[in-house]
PDB file of C-alpha atoms and ligand atoms in Angstrom:
ATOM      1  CA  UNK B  21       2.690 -47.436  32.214  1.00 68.00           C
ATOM      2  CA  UNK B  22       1.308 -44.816  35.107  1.00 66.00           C
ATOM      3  CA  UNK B  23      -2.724 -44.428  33.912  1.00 68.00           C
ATOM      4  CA  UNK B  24      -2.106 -40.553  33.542  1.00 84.00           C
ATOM      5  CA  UNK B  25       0.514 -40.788  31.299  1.00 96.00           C
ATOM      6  CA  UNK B  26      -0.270 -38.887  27.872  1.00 98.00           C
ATOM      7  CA  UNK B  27       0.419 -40.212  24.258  1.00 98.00           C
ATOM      8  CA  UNK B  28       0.863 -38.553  21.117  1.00 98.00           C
ATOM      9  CA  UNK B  29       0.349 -41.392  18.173  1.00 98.00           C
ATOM     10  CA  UNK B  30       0.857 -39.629  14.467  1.00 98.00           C
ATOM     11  CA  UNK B  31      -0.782 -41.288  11.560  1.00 98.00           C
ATOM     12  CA  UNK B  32      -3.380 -42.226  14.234  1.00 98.00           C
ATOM     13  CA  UNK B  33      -6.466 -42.596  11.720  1.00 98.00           C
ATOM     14  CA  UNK B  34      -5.624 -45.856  10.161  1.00 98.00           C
ATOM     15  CA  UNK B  35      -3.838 -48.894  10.386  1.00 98.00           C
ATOM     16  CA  UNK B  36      -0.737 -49.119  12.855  1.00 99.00           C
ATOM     17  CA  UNK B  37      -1.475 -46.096  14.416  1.00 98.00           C
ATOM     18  CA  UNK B  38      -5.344 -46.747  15.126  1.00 98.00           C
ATOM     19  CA  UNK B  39      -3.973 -49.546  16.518  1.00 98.00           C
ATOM     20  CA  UNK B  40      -1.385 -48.144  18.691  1.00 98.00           C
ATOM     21  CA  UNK B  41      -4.310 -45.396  19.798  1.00 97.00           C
ATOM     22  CA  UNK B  42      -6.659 -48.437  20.792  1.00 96.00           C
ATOM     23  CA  UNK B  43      -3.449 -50.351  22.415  1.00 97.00           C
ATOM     24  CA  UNK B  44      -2.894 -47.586  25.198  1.00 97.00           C
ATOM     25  CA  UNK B  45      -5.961 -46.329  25.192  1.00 95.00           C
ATOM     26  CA  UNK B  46      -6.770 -50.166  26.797  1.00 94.00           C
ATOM     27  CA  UNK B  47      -4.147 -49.671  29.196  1.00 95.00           C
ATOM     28  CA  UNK B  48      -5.670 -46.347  30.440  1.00 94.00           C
ATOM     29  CA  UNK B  49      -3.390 -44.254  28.442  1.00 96.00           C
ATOM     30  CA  UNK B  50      -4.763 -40.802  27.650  1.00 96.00           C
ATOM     31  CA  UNK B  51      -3.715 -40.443  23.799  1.00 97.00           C
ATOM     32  CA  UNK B  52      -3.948 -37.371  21.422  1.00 98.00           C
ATOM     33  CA  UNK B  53      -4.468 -38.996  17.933  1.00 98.00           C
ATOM     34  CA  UNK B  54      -2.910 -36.879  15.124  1.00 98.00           C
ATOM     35  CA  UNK B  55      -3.344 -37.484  11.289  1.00 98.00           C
ATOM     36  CA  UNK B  56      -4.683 -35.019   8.296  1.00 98.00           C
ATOM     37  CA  UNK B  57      -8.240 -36.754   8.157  1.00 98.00           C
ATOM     38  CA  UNK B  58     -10.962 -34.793  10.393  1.00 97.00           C
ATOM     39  CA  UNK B  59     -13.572 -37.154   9.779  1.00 97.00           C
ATOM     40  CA  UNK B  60     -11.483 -40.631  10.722  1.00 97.00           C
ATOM     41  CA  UNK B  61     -10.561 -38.710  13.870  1.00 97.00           C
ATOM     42  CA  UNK B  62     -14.201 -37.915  14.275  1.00 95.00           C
ATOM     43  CA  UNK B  63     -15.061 -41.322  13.887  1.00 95.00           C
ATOM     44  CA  UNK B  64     -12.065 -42.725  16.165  1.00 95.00           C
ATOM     45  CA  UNK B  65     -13.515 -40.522  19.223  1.00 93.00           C
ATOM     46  CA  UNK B  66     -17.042 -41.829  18.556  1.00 93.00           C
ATOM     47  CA  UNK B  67     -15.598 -45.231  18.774  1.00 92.00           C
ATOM     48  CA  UNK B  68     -13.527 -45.049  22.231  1.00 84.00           C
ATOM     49  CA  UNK B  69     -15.059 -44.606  25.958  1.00 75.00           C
ATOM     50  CA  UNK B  70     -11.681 -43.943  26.567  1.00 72.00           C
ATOM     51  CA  UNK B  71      -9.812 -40.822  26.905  1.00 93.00           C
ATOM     52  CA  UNK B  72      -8.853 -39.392  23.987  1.00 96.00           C
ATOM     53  CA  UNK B  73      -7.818 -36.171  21.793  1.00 96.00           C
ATOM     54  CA  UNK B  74      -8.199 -35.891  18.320  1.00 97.00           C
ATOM     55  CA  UNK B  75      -5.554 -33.442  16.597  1.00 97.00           C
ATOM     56  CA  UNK B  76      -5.750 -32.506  12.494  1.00 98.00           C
ATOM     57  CA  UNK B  77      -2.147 -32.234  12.332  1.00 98.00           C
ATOM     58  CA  UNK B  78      -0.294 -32.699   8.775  1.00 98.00           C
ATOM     59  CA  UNK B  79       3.302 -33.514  10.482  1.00 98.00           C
ATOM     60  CA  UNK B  80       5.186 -31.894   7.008  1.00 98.00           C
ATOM     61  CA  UNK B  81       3.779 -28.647   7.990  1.00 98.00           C
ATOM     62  CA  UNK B  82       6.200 -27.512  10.703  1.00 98.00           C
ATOM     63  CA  UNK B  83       4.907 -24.086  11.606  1.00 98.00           C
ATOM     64  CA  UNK B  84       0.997 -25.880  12.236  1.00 98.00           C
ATOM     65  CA  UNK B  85       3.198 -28.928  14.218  1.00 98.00           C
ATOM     66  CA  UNK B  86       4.808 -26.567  16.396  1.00 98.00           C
ATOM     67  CA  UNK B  87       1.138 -24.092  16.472  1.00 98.00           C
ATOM     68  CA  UNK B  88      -0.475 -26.855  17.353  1.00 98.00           C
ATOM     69  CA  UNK B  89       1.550 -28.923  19.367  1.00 98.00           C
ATOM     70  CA  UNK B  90       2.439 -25.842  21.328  1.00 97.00           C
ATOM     71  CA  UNK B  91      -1.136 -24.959  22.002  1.00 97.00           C
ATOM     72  CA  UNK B  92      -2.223 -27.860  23.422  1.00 97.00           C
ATOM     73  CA  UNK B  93      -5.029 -27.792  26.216  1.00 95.00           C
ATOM     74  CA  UNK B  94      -3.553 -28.142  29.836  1.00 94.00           C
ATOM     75  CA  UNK B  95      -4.494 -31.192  30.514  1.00 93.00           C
ATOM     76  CA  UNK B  96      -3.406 -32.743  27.541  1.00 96.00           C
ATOM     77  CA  UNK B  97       0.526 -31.738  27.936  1.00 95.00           C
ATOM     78  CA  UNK B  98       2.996 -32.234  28.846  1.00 97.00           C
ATOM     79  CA  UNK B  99       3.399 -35.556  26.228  1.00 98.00           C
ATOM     80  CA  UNK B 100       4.965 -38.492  27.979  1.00 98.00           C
ATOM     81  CA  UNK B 101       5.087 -40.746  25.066  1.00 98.00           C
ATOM     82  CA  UNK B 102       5.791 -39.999  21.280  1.00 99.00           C
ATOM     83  CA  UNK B 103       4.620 -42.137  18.521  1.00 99.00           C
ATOM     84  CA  UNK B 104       6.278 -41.246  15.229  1.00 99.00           C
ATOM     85  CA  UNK B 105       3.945 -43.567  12.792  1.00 99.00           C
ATOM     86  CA  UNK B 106       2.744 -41.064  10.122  1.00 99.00           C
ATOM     87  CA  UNK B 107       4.370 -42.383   6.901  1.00 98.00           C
ATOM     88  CA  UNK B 108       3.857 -43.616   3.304  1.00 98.00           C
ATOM     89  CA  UNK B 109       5.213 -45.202   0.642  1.00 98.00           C
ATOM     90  CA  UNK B 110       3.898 -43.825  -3.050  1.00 98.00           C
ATOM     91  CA  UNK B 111       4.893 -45.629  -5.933  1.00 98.00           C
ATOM     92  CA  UNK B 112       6.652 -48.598  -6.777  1.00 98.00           C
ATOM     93  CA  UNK B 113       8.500 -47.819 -10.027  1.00 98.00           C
ATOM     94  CA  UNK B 114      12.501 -47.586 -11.610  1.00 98.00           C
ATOM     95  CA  UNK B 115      13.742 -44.713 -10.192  1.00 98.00           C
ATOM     96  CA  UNK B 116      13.871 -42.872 -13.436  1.00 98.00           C
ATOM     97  CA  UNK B 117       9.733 -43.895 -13.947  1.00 98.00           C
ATOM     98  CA  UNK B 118       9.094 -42.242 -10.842  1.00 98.00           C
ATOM     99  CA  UNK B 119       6.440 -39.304 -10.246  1.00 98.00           C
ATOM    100  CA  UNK B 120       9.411 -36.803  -8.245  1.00 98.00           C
ATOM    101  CA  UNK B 121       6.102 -35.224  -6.247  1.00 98.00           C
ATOM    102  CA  UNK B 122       5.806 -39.161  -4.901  1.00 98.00           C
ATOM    103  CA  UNK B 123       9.777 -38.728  -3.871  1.00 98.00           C
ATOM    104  CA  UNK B 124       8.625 -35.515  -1.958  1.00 98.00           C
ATOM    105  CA  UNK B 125       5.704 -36.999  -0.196  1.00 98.00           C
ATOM    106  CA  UNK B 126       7.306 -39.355   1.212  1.00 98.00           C
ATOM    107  CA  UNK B 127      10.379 -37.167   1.999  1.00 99.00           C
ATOM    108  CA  UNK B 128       8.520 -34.887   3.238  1.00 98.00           C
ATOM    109  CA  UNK B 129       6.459 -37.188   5.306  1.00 99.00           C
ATOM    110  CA  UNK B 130       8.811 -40.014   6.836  1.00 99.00           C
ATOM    111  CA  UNK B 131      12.082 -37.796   7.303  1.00 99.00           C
ATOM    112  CA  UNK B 132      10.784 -34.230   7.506  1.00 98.00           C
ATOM    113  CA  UNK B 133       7.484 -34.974   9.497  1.00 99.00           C
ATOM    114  CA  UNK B 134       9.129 -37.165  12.183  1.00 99.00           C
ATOM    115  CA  UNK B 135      11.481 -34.262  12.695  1.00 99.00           C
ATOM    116  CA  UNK B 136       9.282 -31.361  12.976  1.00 99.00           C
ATOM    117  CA  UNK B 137       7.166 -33.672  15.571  1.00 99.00           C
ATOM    118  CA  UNK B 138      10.253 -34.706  17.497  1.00 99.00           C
ATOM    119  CA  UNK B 139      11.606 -30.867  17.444  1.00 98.00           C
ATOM    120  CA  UNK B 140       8.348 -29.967  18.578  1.00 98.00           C
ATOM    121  CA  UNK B 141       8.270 -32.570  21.389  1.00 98.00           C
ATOM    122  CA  UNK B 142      11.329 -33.446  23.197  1.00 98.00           C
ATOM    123  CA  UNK B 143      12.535 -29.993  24.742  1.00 98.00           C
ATOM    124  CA  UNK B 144       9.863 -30.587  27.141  1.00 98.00           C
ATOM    125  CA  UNK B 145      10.937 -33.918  27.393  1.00 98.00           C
ATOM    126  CA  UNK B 146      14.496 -33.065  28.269  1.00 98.00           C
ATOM    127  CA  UNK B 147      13.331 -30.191  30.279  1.00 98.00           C
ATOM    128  CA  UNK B 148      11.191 -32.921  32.678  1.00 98.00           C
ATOM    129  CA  UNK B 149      14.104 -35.127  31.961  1.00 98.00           C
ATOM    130  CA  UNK B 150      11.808 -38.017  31.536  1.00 98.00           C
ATOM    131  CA  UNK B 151       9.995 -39.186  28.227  1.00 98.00           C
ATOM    132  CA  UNK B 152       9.804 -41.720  25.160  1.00 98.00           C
ATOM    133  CA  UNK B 153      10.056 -41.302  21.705  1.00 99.00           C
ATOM    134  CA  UNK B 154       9.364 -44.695  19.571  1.00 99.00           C
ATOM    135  CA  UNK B 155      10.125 -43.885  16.290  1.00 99.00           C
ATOM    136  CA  UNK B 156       8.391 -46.496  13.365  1.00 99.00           C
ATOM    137  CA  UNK B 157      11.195 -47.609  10.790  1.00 99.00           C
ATOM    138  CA  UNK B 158      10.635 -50.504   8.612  1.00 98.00           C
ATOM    139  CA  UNK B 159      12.371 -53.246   7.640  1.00 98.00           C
ATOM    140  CA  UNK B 160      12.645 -51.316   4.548  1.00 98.00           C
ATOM    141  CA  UNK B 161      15.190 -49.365   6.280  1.00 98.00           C
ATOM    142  CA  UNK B 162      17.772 -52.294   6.513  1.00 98.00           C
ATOM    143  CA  UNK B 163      17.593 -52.987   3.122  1.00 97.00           C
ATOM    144  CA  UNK B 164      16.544 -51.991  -0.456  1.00 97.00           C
ATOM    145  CA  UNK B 165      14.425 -53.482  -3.228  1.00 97.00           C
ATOM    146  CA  UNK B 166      13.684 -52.868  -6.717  1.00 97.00           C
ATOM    147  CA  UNK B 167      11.068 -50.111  -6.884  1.00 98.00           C
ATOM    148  CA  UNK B 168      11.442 -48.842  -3.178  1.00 98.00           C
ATOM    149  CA  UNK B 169      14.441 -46.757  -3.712  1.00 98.00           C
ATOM    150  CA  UNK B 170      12.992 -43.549  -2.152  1.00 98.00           C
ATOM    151  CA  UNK B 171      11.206 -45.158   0.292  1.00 98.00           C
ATOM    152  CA  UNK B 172      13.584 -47.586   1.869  1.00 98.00           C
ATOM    153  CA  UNK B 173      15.889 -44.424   2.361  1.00 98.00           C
ATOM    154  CA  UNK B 174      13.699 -42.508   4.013  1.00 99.00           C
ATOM    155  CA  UNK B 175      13.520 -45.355   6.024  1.00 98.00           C
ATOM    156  CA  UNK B 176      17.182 -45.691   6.472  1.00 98.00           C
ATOM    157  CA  UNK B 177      16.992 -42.207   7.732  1.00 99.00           C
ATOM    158  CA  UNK B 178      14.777 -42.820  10.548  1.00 99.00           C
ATOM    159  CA  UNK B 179      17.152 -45.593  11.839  1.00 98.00           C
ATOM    160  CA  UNK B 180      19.969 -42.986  11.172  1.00 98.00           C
ATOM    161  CA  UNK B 181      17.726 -40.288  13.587  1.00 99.00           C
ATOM    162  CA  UNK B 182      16.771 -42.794  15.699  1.00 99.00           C
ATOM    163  CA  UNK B 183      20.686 -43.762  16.670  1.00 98.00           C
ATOM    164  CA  UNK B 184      21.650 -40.094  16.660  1.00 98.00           C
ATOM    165  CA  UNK B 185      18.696 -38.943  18.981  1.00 98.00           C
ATOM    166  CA  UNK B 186      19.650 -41.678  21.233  1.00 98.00           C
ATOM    167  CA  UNK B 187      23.090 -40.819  21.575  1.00 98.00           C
ATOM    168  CA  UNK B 188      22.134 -36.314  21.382  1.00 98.00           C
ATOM    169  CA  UNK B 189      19.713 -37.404  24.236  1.00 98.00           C
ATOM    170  CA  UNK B 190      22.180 -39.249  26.268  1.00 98.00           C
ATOM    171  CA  UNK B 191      21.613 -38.521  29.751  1.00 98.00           C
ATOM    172  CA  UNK B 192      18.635 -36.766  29.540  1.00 98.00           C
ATOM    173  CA  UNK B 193      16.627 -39.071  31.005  1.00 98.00           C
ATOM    174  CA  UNK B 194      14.809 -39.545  27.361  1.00 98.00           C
ATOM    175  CA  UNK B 195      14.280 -42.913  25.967  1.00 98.00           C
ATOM    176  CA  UNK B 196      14.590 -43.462  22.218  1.00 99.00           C
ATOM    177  CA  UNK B 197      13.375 -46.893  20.743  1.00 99.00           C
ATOM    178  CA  UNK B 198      12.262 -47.639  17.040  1.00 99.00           C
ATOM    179  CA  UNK B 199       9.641 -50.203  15.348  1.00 99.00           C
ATOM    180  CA  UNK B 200      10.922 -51.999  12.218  1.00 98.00           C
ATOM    181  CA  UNK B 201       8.089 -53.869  11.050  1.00 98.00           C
ATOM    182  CA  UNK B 202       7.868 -55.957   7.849  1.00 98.00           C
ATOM    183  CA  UNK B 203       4.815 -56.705   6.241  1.00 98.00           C
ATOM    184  CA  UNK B 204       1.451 -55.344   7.983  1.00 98.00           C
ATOM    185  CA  UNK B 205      -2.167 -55.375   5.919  1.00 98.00           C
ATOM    186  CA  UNK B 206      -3.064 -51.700   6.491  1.00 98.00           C
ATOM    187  CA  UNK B 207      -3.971 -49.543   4.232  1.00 98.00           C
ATOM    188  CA  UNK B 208      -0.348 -48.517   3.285  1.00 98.00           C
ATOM    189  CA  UNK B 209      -0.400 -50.204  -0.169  1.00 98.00           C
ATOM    190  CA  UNK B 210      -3.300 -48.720  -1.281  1.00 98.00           C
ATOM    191  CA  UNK B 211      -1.733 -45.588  -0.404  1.00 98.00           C
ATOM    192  CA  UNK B 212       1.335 -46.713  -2.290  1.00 98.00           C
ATOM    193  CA  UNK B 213      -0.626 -47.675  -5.335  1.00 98.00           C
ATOM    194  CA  UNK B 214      -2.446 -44.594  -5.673  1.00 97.00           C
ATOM    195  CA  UNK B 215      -5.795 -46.585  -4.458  1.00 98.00           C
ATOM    196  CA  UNK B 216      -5.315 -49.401  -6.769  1.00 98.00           C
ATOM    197  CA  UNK B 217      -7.198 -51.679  -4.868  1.00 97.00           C
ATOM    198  CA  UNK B 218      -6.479 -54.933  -6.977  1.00 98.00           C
ATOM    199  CA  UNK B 219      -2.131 -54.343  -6.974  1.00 98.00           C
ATOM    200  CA  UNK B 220      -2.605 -53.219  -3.256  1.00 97.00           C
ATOM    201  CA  UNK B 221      -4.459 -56.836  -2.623  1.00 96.00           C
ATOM    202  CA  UNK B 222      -1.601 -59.023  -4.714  1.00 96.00           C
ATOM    203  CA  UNK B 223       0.750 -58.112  -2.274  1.00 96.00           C
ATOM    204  CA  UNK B 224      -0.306 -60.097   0.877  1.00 95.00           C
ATOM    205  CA  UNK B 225      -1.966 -62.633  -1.646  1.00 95.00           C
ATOM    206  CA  UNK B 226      -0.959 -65.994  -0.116  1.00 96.00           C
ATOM    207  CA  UNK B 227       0.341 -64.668   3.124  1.00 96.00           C
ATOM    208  CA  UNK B 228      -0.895 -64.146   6.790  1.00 96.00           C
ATOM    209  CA  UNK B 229       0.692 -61.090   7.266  1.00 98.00           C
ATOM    210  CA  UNK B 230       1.110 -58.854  10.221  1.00 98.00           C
ATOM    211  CA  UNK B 231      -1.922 -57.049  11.507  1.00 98.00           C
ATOM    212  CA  UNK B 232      -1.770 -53.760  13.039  1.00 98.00           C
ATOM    213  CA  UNK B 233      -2.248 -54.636  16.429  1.00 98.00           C
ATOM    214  CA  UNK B 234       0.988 -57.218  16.029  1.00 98.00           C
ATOM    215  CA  UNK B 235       2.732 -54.047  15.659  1.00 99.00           C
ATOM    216  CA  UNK B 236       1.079 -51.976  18.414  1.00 99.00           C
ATOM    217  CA  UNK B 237       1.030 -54.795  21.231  1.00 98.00           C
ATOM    218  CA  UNK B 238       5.021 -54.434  20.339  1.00 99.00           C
ATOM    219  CA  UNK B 239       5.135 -50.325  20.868  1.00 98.00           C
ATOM    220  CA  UNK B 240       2.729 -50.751  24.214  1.00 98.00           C
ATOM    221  CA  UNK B 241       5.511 -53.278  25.468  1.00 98.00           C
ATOM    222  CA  UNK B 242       8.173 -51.149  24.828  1.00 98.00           C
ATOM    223  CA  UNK B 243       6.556 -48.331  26.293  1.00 98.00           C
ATOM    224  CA  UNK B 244       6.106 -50.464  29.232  1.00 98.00           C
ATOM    225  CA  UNK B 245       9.800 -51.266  30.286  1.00 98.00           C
ATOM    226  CA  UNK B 246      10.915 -50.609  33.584  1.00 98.00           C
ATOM    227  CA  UNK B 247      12.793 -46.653  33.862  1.00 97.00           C
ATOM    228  CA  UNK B 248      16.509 -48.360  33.649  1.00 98.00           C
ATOM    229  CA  UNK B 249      15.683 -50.286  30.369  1.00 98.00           C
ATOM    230  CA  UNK B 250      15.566 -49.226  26.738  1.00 98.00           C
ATOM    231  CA  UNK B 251      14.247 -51.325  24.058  1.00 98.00           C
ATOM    232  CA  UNK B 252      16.697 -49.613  20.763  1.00 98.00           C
ATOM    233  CA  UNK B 253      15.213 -51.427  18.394  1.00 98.00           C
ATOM    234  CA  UNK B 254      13.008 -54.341  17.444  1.00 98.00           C
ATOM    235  CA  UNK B 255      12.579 -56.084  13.821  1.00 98.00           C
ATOM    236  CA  UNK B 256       8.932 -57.748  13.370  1.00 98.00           C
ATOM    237  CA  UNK B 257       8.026 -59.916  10.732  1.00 98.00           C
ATOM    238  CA  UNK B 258       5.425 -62.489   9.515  1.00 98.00           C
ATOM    239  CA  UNK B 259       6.026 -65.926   9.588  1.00 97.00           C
ATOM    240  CA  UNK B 260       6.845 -66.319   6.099  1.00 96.00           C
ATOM    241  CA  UNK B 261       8.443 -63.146   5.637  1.00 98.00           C
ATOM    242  CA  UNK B 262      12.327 -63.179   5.786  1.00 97.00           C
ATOM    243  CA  UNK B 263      13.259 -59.929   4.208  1.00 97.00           C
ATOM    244  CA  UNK B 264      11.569 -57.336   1.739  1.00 94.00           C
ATOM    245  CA  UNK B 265      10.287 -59.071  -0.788  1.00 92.00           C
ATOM    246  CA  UNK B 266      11.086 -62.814   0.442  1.00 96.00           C
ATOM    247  CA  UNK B 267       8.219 -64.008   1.346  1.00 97.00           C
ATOM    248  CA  UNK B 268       6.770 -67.955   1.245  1.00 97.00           C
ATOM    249  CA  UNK B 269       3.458 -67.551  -0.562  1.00 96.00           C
ATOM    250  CA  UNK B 270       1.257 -70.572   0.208  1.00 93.00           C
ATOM    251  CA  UNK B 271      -0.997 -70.180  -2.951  1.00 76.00           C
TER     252      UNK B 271
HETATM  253  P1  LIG G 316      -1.673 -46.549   6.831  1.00 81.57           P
HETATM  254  O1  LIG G 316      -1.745 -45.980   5.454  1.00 81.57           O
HETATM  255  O2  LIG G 316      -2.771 -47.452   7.268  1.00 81.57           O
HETATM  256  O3  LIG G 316      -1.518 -45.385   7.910  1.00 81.57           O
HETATM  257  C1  LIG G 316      -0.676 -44.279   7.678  1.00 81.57           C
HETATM  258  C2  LIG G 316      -1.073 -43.169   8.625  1.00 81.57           C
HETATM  259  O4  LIG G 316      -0.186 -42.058   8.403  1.00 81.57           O
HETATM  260  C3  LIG G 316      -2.485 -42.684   8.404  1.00 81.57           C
HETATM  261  O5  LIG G 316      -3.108 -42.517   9.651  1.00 81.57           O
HETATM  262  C4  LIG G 316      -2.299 -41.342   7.721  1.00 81.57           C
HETATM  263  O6  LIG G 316      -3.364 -40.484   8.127  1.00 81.57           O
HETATM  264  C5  LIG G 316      -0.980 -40.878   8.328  1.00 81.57           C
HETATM  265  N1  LIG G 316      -0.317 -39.864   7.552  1.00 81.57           N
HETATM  266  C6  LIG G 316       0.149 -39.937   6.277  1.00 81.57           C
HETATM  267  N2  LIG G 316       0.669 -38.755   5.904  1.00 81.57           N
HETATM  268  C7  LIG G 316       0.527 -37.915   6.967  1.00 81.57           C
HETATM  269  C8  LIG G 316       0.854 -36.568   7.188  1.00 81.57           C
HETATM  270  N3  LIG G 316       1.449 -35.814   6.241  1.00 81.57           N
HETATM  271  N4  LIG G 316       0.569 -36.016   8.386  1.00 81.57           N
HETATM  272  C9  LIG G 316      -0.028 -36.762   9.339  1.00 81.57           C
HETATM  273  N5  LIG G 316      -0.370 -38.055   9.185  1.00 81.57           N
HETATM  274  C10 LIG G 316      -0.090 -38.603   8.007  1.00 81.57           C
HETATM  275  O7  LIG G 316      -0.273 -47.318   6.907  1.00 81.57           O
HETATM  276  P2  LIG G 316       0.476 -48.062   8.111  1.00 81.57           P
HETATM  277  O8  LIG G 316      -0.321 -48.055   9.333  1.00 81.57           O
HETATM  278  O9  LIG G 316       0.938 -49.349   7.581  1.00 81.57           O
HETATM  279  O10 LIG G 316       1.755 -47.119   8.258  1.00 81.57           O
HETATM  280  C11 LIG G 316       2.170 -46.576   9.496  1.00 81.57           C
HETATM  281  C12 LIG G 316       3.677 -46.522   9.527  1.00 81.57           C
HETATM  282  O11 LIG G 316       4.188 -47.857   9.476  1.00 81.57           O
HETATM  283  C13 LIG G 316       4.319 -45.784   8.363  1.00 81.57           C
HETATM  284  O12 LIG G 316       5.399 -45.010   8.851  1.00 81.57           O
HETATM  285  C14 LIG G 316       4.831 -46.911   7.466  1.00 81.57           C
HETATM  286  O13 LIG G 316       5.922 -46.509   6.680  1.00 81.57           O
HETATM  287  C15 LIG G 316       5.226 -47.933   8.511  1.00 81.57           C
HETATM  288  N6  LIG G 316       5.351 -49.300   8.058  1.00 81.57           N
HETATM  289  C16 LIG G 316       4.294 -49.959   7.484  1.00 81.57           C
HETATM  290  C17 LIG G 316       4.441 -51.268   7.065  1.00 81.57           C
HETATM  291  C18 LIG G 316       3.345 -52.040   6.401  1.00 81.57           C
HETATM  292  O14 LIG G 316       3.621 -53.105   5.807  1.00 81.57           O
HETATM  293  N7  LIG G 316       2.091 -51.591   6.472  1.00 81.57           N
HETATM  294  C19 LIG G 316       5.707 -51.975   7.253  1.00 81.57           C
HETATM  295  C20 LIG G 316       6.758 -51.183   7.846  1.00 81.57           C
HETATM  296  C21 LIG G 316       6.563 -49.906   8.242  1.00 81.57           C
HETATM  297  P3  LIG G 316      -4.027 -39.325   7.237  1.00 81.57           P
HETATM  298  O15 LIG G 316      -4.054 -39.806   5.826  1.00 81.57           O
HETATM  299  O16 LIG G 316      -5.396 -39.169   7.853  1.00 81.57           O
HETATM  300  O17 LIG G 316      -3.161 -38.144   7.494  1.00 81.57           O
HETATM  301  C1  LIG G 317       6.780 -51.367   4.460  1.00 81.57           C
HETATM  302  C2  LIG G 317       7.404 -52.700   4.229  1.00 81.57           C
HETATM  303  O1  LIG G 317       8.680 -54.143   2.572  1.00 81.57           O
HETATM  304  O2  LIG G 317       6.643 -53.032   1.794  1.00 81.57           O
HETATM  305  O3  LIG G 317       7.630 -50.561   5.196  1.00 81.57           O
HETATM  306  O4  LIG G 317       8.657 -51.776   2.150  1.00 81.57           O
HETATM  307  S1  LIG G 317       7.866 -52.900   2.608  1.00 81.57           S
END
């Protein structure tokens, strides 16, 4: 990757996202690190001698996305590089036991948010005719499990965008690539527990799970492919992870 090139990373203040932010940042990215929490992006700036731009952004509000992202300081545009990582899960109940405002978050959030970032970003991308879009699926979007009925299908929809912006960008000169990956200790099950600390900690309990930068050392080498080649799609898991839920817990 050229040393100039610009980043945007969404859901940049924790887990896969910091990561991703740190990842190019090492490779002398310049990054503009978007999330909804001022004082993690505070703190993310402190932390970096690199070069980097902290943006409060809440992707599921599409008139600030396109404010914001259509504001940006000079030498922070034009955006070489989109990471779509802001997502959640909330909840992990029977359909019918479900809190509908959790079904909207994540709605909202996954489907919604990715595509008011993406409508925001690639016109300029097709207008250069050059850029990258690396959508983050899950492996949640292959498949479903008891519990993550909302979720996995917003997941399926990113794989669904991610195909059909590969094939609308077709000749651009755009690259489209998506992240599935399975588990990763982040803080994405607290989040899905409602800050349950104690449920969020059973699930990795007895597995080496992914960590963050697993994830981002995979989005920095897709980013770095030579101009011909496009990485579609890439499905990361544990070692003792073979699916949602099927896992080989050691204790
Ligand atoms: P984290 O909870 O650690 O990070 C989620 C990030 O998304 C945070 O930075 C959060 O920032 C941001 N975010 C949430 N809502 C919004 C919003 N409305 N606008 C802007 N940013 C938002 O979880 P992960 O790092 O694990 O999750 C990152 C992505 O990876 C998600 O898309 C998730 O679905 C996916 N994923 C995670 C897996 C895992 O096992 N952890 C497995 C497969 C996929 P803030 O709250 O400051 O806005
Ligand atoms: C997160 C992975 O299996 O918890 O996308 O849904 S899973």
């Amino acid at each position: 990757m050229a040393t100039d090139q610009v980043v945007l990373v969404t859901g940049a203040s924790s887990g896969i996202g910091r990561a991703c932010v740190d990842a190019f940042l090492a490779q002398g990215a310049r990054v503009i690190a978007a999330a909804r929490r001022t004082e993690r992006l505070q703190e993310l700036q402190a932390q970096q001698d690199g070069d980097v731009l902290p943006l409060v952004l809440d992707v599921r509000d599409r008139a600030q996305v396109n404010e914001v992202l259509g504001s940006l300081p000079d030498e922070w545009s034009p955006i070489d590089v989109l990471v779509n990582n802001a997502g959640l899960a909330r909840g992990k109940t029977p359909l019918h036991k479900d809190d509908p405002d959790d079904w909207d978050q994540m709605l909202d959030t996954n489907v919604r948010g990715l595509l008011n970032v993406s409508g925001a970003v690639l016109p300029g991308m097709v207008e250069r005719g050059a850029g990258h879009v690396i959508n983050i699926g899950s492996n949640a979007g292959r498949e479903v499990y008891p519990g993550g009925t909302v979720y996995c299908a917003t997941k399926a929809a990113v794989e669904r965008i991610t195909r059909g912006m590969r094939m609308d960008l077709l000749g651009s000169g755009v690259k489209i690539s998506e992240v599935d990956p399975g588990m990763v200790e982040t803080e994405f099950s607290v989040v899905r527990f409602h800050g349950d600390e104690a449920a969020a900690g059973a699930v990795y309990q007895g597995v080496t799970p992914l960590q963050a930068a697993d994830i981002a050392n995979v989005v920095t080498w897709i980013a770095n492919q030579p101009p011909h080649v496009v990485i579609a799609d890439v499905l990361v898991y544990p070692l003792d992870q073979a699916g949602s839920g099927k896992l080989a817990r050691r204790t």
